[in-house]
Short mmCIF file of C-alpha atoms in Angstrom, two decimals:
data_model
loop_
_atom_site.label_atom_id
_atom_site.label_comp_id
_atom_site.label_asym_id
_atom_site.label_seq_id
_atom_site.Cartn_x
_atom_site.Cartn_y
_atom_site.Cartn_z
CA UNK A 1 0.29 0.23 -0.02
CA UNK A 2 2.65 2.16 0.86
CA UNK A 3 4.41 1.72 -2.65
CA UNK A 4 1.15 2.05 -4.63
CA UNK A 5 0.80 5.25 -2.37
CA UNK A 6 4.28 6.50 -3.70
CA UNK A 7 3.82 5.49 -7.18
CA UNK A 8 0.58 7.40 -7.41
CA UNK A 9 1.93 10.47 -5.40
CA UNK A 10 4.99 10.62 -8.23
CA UNK A 11 1.76 9.82 -10.67
CA UNK A 12 0.22 13.25 -9.36
CA UNK A 13 3.83 15.36 -10.04
CA UNK A 14 4.01 13.92 -13.34
CA UNK A 15 0.02 14.90 -13.94
CA UNK A 16 0.53 18.65 -12.40
CA UNK A 17 3.86 19.24 -14.58
CA UNK A 18 1.57 18.14 -17.94
CA UNK A 19 -1.16 20.29 -17.03
CA UNK A 20 1.00 23.02 -16.06
CA UNK A 21 3.85 23.48 -19.04
CA UNK A 22 1.66 21.19 -22.01
CA UNK A 23 -1.69 23.37 -21.70
CA UNK A 24 -0.92 25.12 -25.00
CA UNK A 25 -1.14 21.56 -26.37
CA UNK A 26 -4.60 21.21 -24.33
CA UNK A 27 -6.18 20.31 -27.67
CA UNK A 28 -4.04 18.00 -29.73
CA UNK A 29 -3.87 15.19 -26.83
CA UNK A 30 -8.00 15.55 -26.42
CA UNK A 31 -7.54 14.50 -29.56
CA UNK A 32 -4.91 11.87 -29.55
CA UNK A 33 -7.27 10.93 -26.38
CA UNK A 34 -9.98 10.28 -28.72
CA UNK A 35 -7.85 8.57 -31.59
CA UNK A 36 -7.00 5.86 -28.81
CA UNK A 37 -10.90 5.39 -28.16
CA UNK A 38 -11.66 1.78 -28.65
CA UNK A 39 -14.81 2.89 -30.21
CA UNK A 40 -12.57 3.86 -33.32
CA UNK A 41 -11.62 0.46 -33.99
CA UNK A 42 -15.16 -0.42 -34.89
CA UNK A 43 -16.14 2.77 -36.76
CA UNK A 44 -12.75 3.75 -38.87
CA UNK A 45 -10.26 1.40 -38.79
CA UNK A 46 -12.12 -2.18 -39.12
CA UNK A 47 -14.05 -0.31 -42.06
CA UNK A 48 -10.94 0.43 -44.08
CA UNK A 49 -9.04 -2.83 -43.12
CA UNK A 50 -11.92 -5.29 -43.80
CA UNK A 51 -12.47 -3.27 -47.43
CA UNK A 52 -8.90 -3.91 -48.01
CA UNK A 53 -8.13 -7.73 -46.53
CA UNK A 54 -10.77 -9.79 -45.12
CA UNK A 55 -7.89 -11.56 -42.97
CA UNK A 56 -6.81 -8.29 -41.54
CA UNK A 57 -10.02 -6.75 -40.75
CA UNK A 58 -11.23 -9.96 -39.15
CA UNK A 59 -8.58 -10.13 -37.08
CA UNK A 60 -8.63 -6.80 -35.81
CA UNK A 61 -12.30 -6.99 -34.39
CA UNK A 62 -11.12 -10.45 -32.67
CA UNK A 63 -8.31 -8.59 -31.26
CA UNK A 64 -10.03 -5.73 -30.05
CA UNK A 65 -12.93 -7.77 -28.23
CA UNK A 66 -10.67 -10.33 -26.84
CA UNK A 67 -8.13 -7.52 -26.08
CA UNK A 68 -11.18 -5.25 -24.02
CA UNK A 69 -12.30 -8.32 -22.62
CA UNK A 70 -8.76 -9.14 -20.36
CA UNK A 71 -8.32 -5.21 -19.50
CA UNK A 72 -12.01 -5.48 -18.01
CA UNK A 73 -10.67 -8.46 -15.95
CA UNK A 74 -7.43 -6.99 -15.68
CA UNK A 75 -9.01 -3.94 -14.23
CA UNK A 76 -11.43 -6.20 -11.92
CA UNK A 77 -8.51 -7.87 -10.54
CA UNK A 78 -5.74 -4.93 -10.18
CA UNK A 79 -8.56 -2.21 -8.41
CA UNK A 80 -6.29 0.65 -9.94
CA UNK A 81 -7.85 4.07 -8.89
CA UNK A 82 -7.94 7.05 -11.40
CA UNK A 83 -6.15 10.46 -10.34
CA UNK A 84 -8.92 12.37 -10.41
CA UNK A 85 -10.81 10.74 -7.46
CA UNK A 86 -7.73 9.40 -5.80
CA UNK A 87 -5.80 12.77 -5.05
CA UNK A 88 -9.39 13.43 -3.01
CA UNK A 89 -9.00 10.49 -1.18
CA UNK A 90 -5.18 9.65 -0.17
CA UNK A 91 -4.56 10.38 2.95
CA UNK A 92 -0.70 11.07 2.64
CA UNK A 93 -1.13 15.08 2.05
CA UNK A 94 -0.73 16.99 5.38
CA UNK A 95 -3.44 19.19 6.74
CA UNK A 96 -5.84 17.45 3.92
CA UNK A 97 -4.14 19.73 1.15
CA UNK A 98 -4.84 17.48 -1.63
CA UNK A 99 -3.18 18.64 -5.16
CA UNK A 100 -5.68 20.26 -7.71
CA UNK A 101 -6.08 18.76 -10.87
CA UNK A 102 -7.70 19.74 -13.86
CA UNK A 103 -10.55 17.75 -14.93
CA UNK A 104 -12.05 17.72 -18.57
CA UNK A 105 -15.56 16.59 -20.07
CA UNK A 106 -13.49 13.21 -20.89
CA UNK A 107 -11.99 12.40 -17.54
CA UNK A 108 -14.37 11.29 -15.76
CA UNK A 109 -14.77 7.59 -16.48
CA UNK A 110 -16.29 5.35 -14.13
CA UNK A 111 -14.62 1.94 -14.56
CA UNK A 112 -11.25 1.30 -12.86
CA UNK A 113 -8.20 2.90 -14.37
CA UNK A 114 -5.37 0.03 -14.67
CA UNK A 115 -4.93 -1.19 -17.35
CA UNK A 116 -5.54 1.72 -19.78
CA UNK A 117 -8.27 0.78 -22.05
CA UNK A 118 -7.25 3.68 -24.41
CA UNK A 119 -3.83 2.46 -24.29
CA UNK A 120 -4.32 -0.95 -24.64
CA UNK A 121 -7.13 -0.98 -27.50
CA UNK A 122 -4.68 1.39 -29.57
CA UNK A 123 -1.74 -0.56 -29.28
CA UNK A 124 -4.04 -3.55 -30.00
CA UNK A 125 -5.25 -2.35 -33.09
CA UNK A 126 -2.11 -0.52 -34.42
CA UNK A 127 0.33 -3.60 -33.52
CA UNK A 128 -2.12 -5.29 -36.26
CA UNK A 129 -2.26 -2.80 -38.89
CA UNK A 130 1.40 -2.40 -38.73
CA UNK A 131 2.41 -5.97 -38.84
CA UNK A 132 -0.62 -6.78 -41.75
CA UNK A 133 1.16 -3.89 -43.74
CA UNK A 134 4.84 -5.66 -43.13
CA UNK A 135 3.36 -8.90 -44.30
CA UNK A 136 3.59 -7.21 -47.83
CA UNK A 137 6.75 -5.61 -47.81
CA UNK A 138 8.40 -8.60 -46.53
CA UNK A 139 7.88 -10.98 -49.60
CA UNK A 140 9.72 -7.90 -51.74
CA UNK A 141 12.81 -9.75 -53.26
CA UNK A 142 16.13 -8.10 -54.45
CA UNK A 143 18.68 -6.12 -52.78
CA UNK A 144 16.88 -3.02 -53.13
CA UNK A 145 13.66 -4.23 -52.19
CA UNK A 146 14.91 -5.34 -48.64
CA UNK A 147 16.70 -2.10 -48.08
CA UNK A 148 12.82 -0.70 -49.39
CA UNK A 149 11.58 -3.05 -46.39
CA UNK A 150 14.15 -2.03 -43.71
CA UNK A 151 13.14 1.89 -44.27
CA UNK A 152 9.36 0.74 -43.99
CA UNK A 153 9.90 -1.27 -41.33
CA UNK A 154 11.57 1.71 -39.23
CA UNK A 155 8.78 3.93 -40.51
CA UNK A 156 6.00 2.61 -39.48
CA UNK A 157 6.79 1.26 -36.09
CA UNK A 158 8.23 4.68 -35.64
CA UNK A 159 4.43 5.68 -36.33
CA UNK A 160 3.56 2.87 -33.74
CA UNK A 161 5.34 4.34 -31.15
CA UNK A 162 4.83 7.84 -31.65
CA UNK A 163 1.14 7.38 -31.79
CA UNK A 164 1.30 5.01 -28.63
CA UNK A 165 3.20 7.79 -26.39
CA UNK A 166 0.94 10.37 -27.55
CA UNK A 167 -2.08 8.38 -26.47
CA UNK A 168 0.03 7.60 -23.13
CA UNK A 169 0.70 11.31 -22.54
CA UNK A 170 -2.80 12.45 -23.46
CA UNK A 171 -4.60 9.90 -21.04
CA UNK A 172 -2.23 10.93 -18.19
CA UNK A 173 -2.57 14.85 -18.72
CA UNK A 174 -6.14 14.64 -18.45
CA UNK A 175 -6.26 12.85 -15.10
CA UNK A 176 -7.42 9.84 -15.89
CA UNK A 177 -4.84 7.80 -15.51
CA UNK A 178 -1.58 7.28 -13.72
CA UNK A 179 1.60 6.97 -16.15
CA UNK A 180 2.33 3.47 -14.75
CA UNK A 181 -1.56 2.44 -15.37
CA UNK A 182 -0.86 3.60 -19.69
CA UNK A 183 2.24 1.76 -19.97
CA UNK A 184 1.05 -1.52 -18.56
CA UNK A 185 -1.76 -0.81 -21.20
CA UNK A 186 0.03 -0.58 -23.88
CA UNK A 187 1.96 -3.72 -23.62
CA UNK A 188 -0.87 -5.81 -22.45
CA UNK A 189 -1.75 -4.77 -25.84
CA UNK A 190 0.94 -6.01 -27.89
CA UNK A 191 0.87 -9.28 -26.38
CA UNK A 192 -2.47 -9.85 -27.19
CA UNK A 193 -2.28 -8.80 -30.44
CA UNK A 194 0.95 -10.92 -30.99
CA UNK A 195 -1.46 -13.91 -29.49
CA UNK A 196 -3.71 -13.43 -32.66
CA UNK A 197 -1.03 -13.67 -34.99
CA UNK A 198 -0.76 -17.41 -34.00
CA UNK A 199 -4.25 -17.87 -34.05
CA UNK A 200 -5.53 -18.95 -37.63
CA UNK A 201 -8.71 -20.41 -36.45
CA UNK A 202 -10.61 -17.14 -36.51
CA UNK A 203 -10.48 -16.67 -39.83
CA UNK A 204 -13.01 -19.88 -40.67
CA UNK A 205 -15.19 -19.56 -37.67
CA UNK A 206 -19.07 -20.57 -38.10
CA UNK A 207 -21.30 -18.49 -36.82
CA UNK A 208 -21.82 -21.48 -34.10
CA UNK A 209 -18.21 -20.57 -32.88
CA UNK A 210 -19.13 -16.86 -32.56
CA UNK A 211 -22.06 -17.66 -30.33
CA UNK A 212 -20.27 -19.76 -27.97
CA UNK A 213 -17.29 -17.38 -28.08
CA UNK A 214 -19.65 -14.65 -26.91
CA UNK A 215 -21.60 -16.90 -24.36
CA UNK A 216 -18.31 -17.80 -22.58
CA UNK A 217 -16.67 -14.16 -22.56
CA UNK A 218 -20.13 -12.74 -21.30
CA UNK A 219 -20.90 -15.97 -18.70
CA UNK A 220 -17.42 -15.97 -17.53
CA UNK A 221 -17.09 -11.60 -16.57
CA UNK A 222 -20.95 -11.99 -15.29
CA UNK A 223 -19.88 -15.03 -13.33
CA UNK A 224 -16.77 -13.25 -12.07
CA UNK A 225 -18.72 -10.57 -11.08
CA UNK A 226 -21.62 -12.47 -9.24
CA UNK A 227 -19.03 -14.83 -7.11
CA UNK A 228 -17.01 -11.72 -5.66
CA UNK A 229 -20.27 -10.25 -4.95
CA UNK A 230 -21.13 -12.94 -2.98
CA UNK A 231 -17.82 -12.68 -1.07
CA UNK A 232 -18.61 -8.87 -0.37
CA UNK A 233 -16.40 -7.33 -3.02
CA UNK A 234 -18.35 -4.99 -5.26
CA UNK A 235 -16.37 -4.75 -8.60
CA UNK A 236 -18.33 -1.18 -9.78
CA UNK A 237 -17.05 0.23 -6.57
CA UNK A 238 -15.72 2.89 -8.62
CA UNK A 239 -18.39 4.18 -10.30
CA UNK A 240 -19.52 6.34 -6.78
CA UNK A 241 -16.09 7.20 -6.50
CA UNK A 242 -16.33 8.83 -9.98
CA UNK A 243 -20.00 9.93 -9.44
CA UNK A 244 -18.64 11.68 -5.98
CA UNK A 245 -15.26 13.40 -7.25
CA UNK A 246 -16.11 14.29 -11.31
CA UNK A 247 -16.00 18.15 -11.55
CA UNK A 248 -19.47 17.97 -13.85
CA UNK A 249 -22.23 15.31 -12.84
CA UNK A 250 -22.86 15.88 -17.12
CA UNK A 251 -19.53 14.30 -17.85
CA UNK A 252 -20.57 11.16 -16.09
CA UNK A 253 -21.46 8.28 -19.16
CA UNK A 254 -22.80 5.45 -18.31
CA UNK A 255 -20.98 4.38 -21.93
CA UNK A 256 -17.90 4.14 -19.61
CA UNK A 257 -18.82 1.85 -17.15
CA UNK A 258 -17.53 -1.88 -17.15
CA UNK A 259 -20.73 -3.48 -18.35
CA UNK A 260 -21.07 -1.16 -21.17
CA UNK A 261 -18.11 -1.61 -22.69
CA UNK A 262 -18.44 -5.46 -22.50
CA UNK A 263 -21.95 -5.53 -24.32
CA UNK A 264 -20.28 -3.33 -27.15
CA UNK A 265 -17.59 -5.90 -27.83
CA UNK A 266 -20.18 -8.46 -27.42
CA UNK A 267 -22.46 -6.86 -29.89
CA UNK A 268 -19.10 -6.12 -32.11
CA UNK A 269 -17.92 -10.18 -32.07
CA UNK A 270 -21.78 -11.43 -32.96
CA UNK A 271 -22.01 -8.51 -35.66
CA UNK A 272 -19.14 -9.72 -37.30
CA UNK A 273 -19.83 -13.44 -37.22
CA UNK A 274 -23.12 -12.97 -38.26
CA UNK A 275 -22.30 -11.05 -40.90
CA UNK A 276 -19.48 -13.13 -42.34
CA UNK A 277 -21.72 -16.46 -42.06
CA UNK A 278 -24.42 -14.77 -44.65
CA UNK A 279 -25.69 -15.50 -47.97
CA UNK A 280 -25.05 -11.07 -48.53
CA UNK A 281 -21.14 -11.62 -47.53
CA UNK A 282 -20.61 -14.41 -49.62
CA UNK A 283 -22.37 -13.25 -52.91
CA UNK A 284 -20.84 -10.01 -52.23
CA UNK A 285 -17.44 -10.15 -50.82
CA UNK A 286 -16.37 -13.61 -52.25
CA UNK A 287 -17.97 -12.87 -56.24
CA UNK A 288 -16.27 -11.37 -59.01
CA UNK A 289 -16.66 -7.64 -58.24
CA UNK A 290 -14.34 -8.45 -54.72
CA UNK A 291 -11.41 -7.86 -56.49
CA UNK A 292 -12.15 -4.83 -58.56
CA UNK A 293 -10.47 -1.49 -56.89
CA UNK A 294 -13.83 -0.05 -57.82
CA UNK A 295 -16.11 -2.14 -55.25
CA UNK A 296 -13.57 -1.72 -52.66
CA UNK A 297 -13.29 2.15 -52.72
CA UNK A 298 -17.25 2.23 -52.81
CA UNK A 299 -17.33 -0.11 -49.80
CA UNK A 300 -14.92 1.75 -47.80
CA UNK A 301 -16.76 5.24 -48.81
CA UNK A 302 -20.39 3.61 -48.44
CA UNK A 303 -19.17 2.08 -45.01
CA UNK A 304 -17.70 5.24 -43.30
CA UNK A 305 -20.38 6.64 -44.59
CA UNK A 306 -22.99 4.96 -43.05
CA UNK A 307 -21.20 4.04 -39.66
CA UNK A 308 -21.01 8.32 -38.97
CA UNK A 309 -24.80 8.05 -39.24
CA UNK A 310 -24.71 5.66 -35.98
CA UNK A 311 -23.39 8.23 -34.37
CA UNK A 312 -26.50 10.27 -34.68
CA UNK A 313 -28.67 6.93 -32.67
CA UNK A 314 -28.13 8.10 -29.22
CA UNK A 315 -29.20 5.10 -26.99
CA UNK A 316 -31.73 6.19 -23.96
CA UNK A 317 -29.81 5.57 -20.68
CA UNK A 318 -32.89 6.11 -17.95
CA UNK A 319 -33.09 2.41 -18.15
CA UNK A 320 -29.90 0.62 -17.38
CA UNK A 321 -30.57 -2.87 -18.90
CA UNK A 322 -32.74 -1.18 -21.65
CA UNK A 323 -29.56 0.98 -22.64
CA UNK A 324 -27.38 -2.72 -22.53
CA UNK A 325 -30.00 -4.20 -24.86
CA UNK A 326 -29.99 -1.82 -27.64
CA UNK A 327 -25.85 -0.77 -26.73
CA UNK A 328 -25.17 -4.82 -28.23
CA UNK A 329 -27.91 -4.13 -30.98
CA UNK A 330 -26.62 -0.96 -32.26
CA UNK A 331 -22.79 -2.73 -32.24
CA UNK A 332 -23.99 -5.50 -33.37
CA UNK A 333 -25.24 -3.69 -36.98
CA UNK A 334 -21.84 -1.61 -37.27
CA UNK A 335 -20.01 -4.88 -38.41
CA UNK A 336 -22.67 -6.65 -39.99
CA UNK A 337 -23.31 -3.24 -42.09
CA UNK A 338 -19.61 -3.14 -42.95
CA UNK A 339 -19.27 -6.91 -43.73
CA UNK A 340 -22.43 -7.89 -45.37
CA UNK A 341 -25.26 -4.81 -46.03
CA UNK A 342 -23.05 -2.18 -47.50
CA UNK A 343 -20.85 -4.78 -49.95
CA UNK A 344 -24.32 -6.77 -50.95
CA UNK A 345 -25.50 -3.02 -52.16
CA UNK A 346 -22.81 -1.99 -53.68
CA UNK A 347 -22.40 -5.66 -55.27
CA UNK A 348 -26.25 -5.08 -56.65
CA UNK A 349 -25.63 -1.31 -57.80
CA UNK A 350 -22.56 -2.69 -60.17
CA UNK A 351 -24.44 -5.42 -61.51
CA UNK A 352 -27.21 -3.43 -62.41
CA UNK A 353 -24.76 -0.88 -64.25
CA UNK A 354 -23.23 -3.74 -65.90
CA UNK A 355 -26.69 -4.82 -67.41
CA UNK A 356 -27.51 -1.75 -68.26
CA UNK A 357 -24.39 -1.05 -70.13
CA UNK A 358 -23.82 -4.29 -72.10
#
């Protein structure tokens, strides 16, 4: 406990330093925090990569979902505090003069703080993207090609670490994580992504396999929660702390609670399984049009545009269980749209155009 207090107090000093000396970069740091938001995986990265390479796109969803599930379990095990409430309750400061940490609209996350979900999700997905891009260059032959591969390798991994460090700094700056929490998140994300580099079975998984995986993840997480609750250990202990110490009650969002993230990810995995095993996917993405660049470009543009419309769909939060059900449905609809609905519509449109021309 003394060691953790020392670690936390040193982290608070770092946060104060960042908020004081890097205030001019506030907008950029807030932007980088949004870049690391795991929800971007489903609305931006996945639509781009799935149409370019279905193997990479599929892997991306699996890595994001399993990575976030492990993040939830680790959060429940580690009981990590967040800076913005820890400074208010820590008993190590004399005369109760706790340091002043500035809060922002994106500060008041309600789940435990360790490891950082943003850092873990960001490192997961960017690791998949970088390794996927390098898998193309490694096939090049010839002396000049080898040199180009090494140059590309250095460039892409430099970009990877610049993004991860920026996301980590942004999460520390807004006082939602201590430095050690974001570091743990980055390396945990890399481990999860690397594990899926050696798991080819996900590419041929049936709908039944997707459903079984969803049920296992849900039952394990719920069972873990209920067993500890019977032992009088409340895994939602962080929610009342967030509500108590958040500077603005309007900044508290049910979407940041532990079960909200779980439901969102399970919905995305189910939607992917439903889409990949649908007739629409087989007809469009495995038909003759799937090899055409025009087909892929249209699918990317239509998918990104359609998914942005989902942002306008606001789920009611007055009833918690209704929120979880609708959140699951909305999350399932996003990969289903990218994998099946949009490609099928584009495929049908191209077929009609070809018939008219003939």
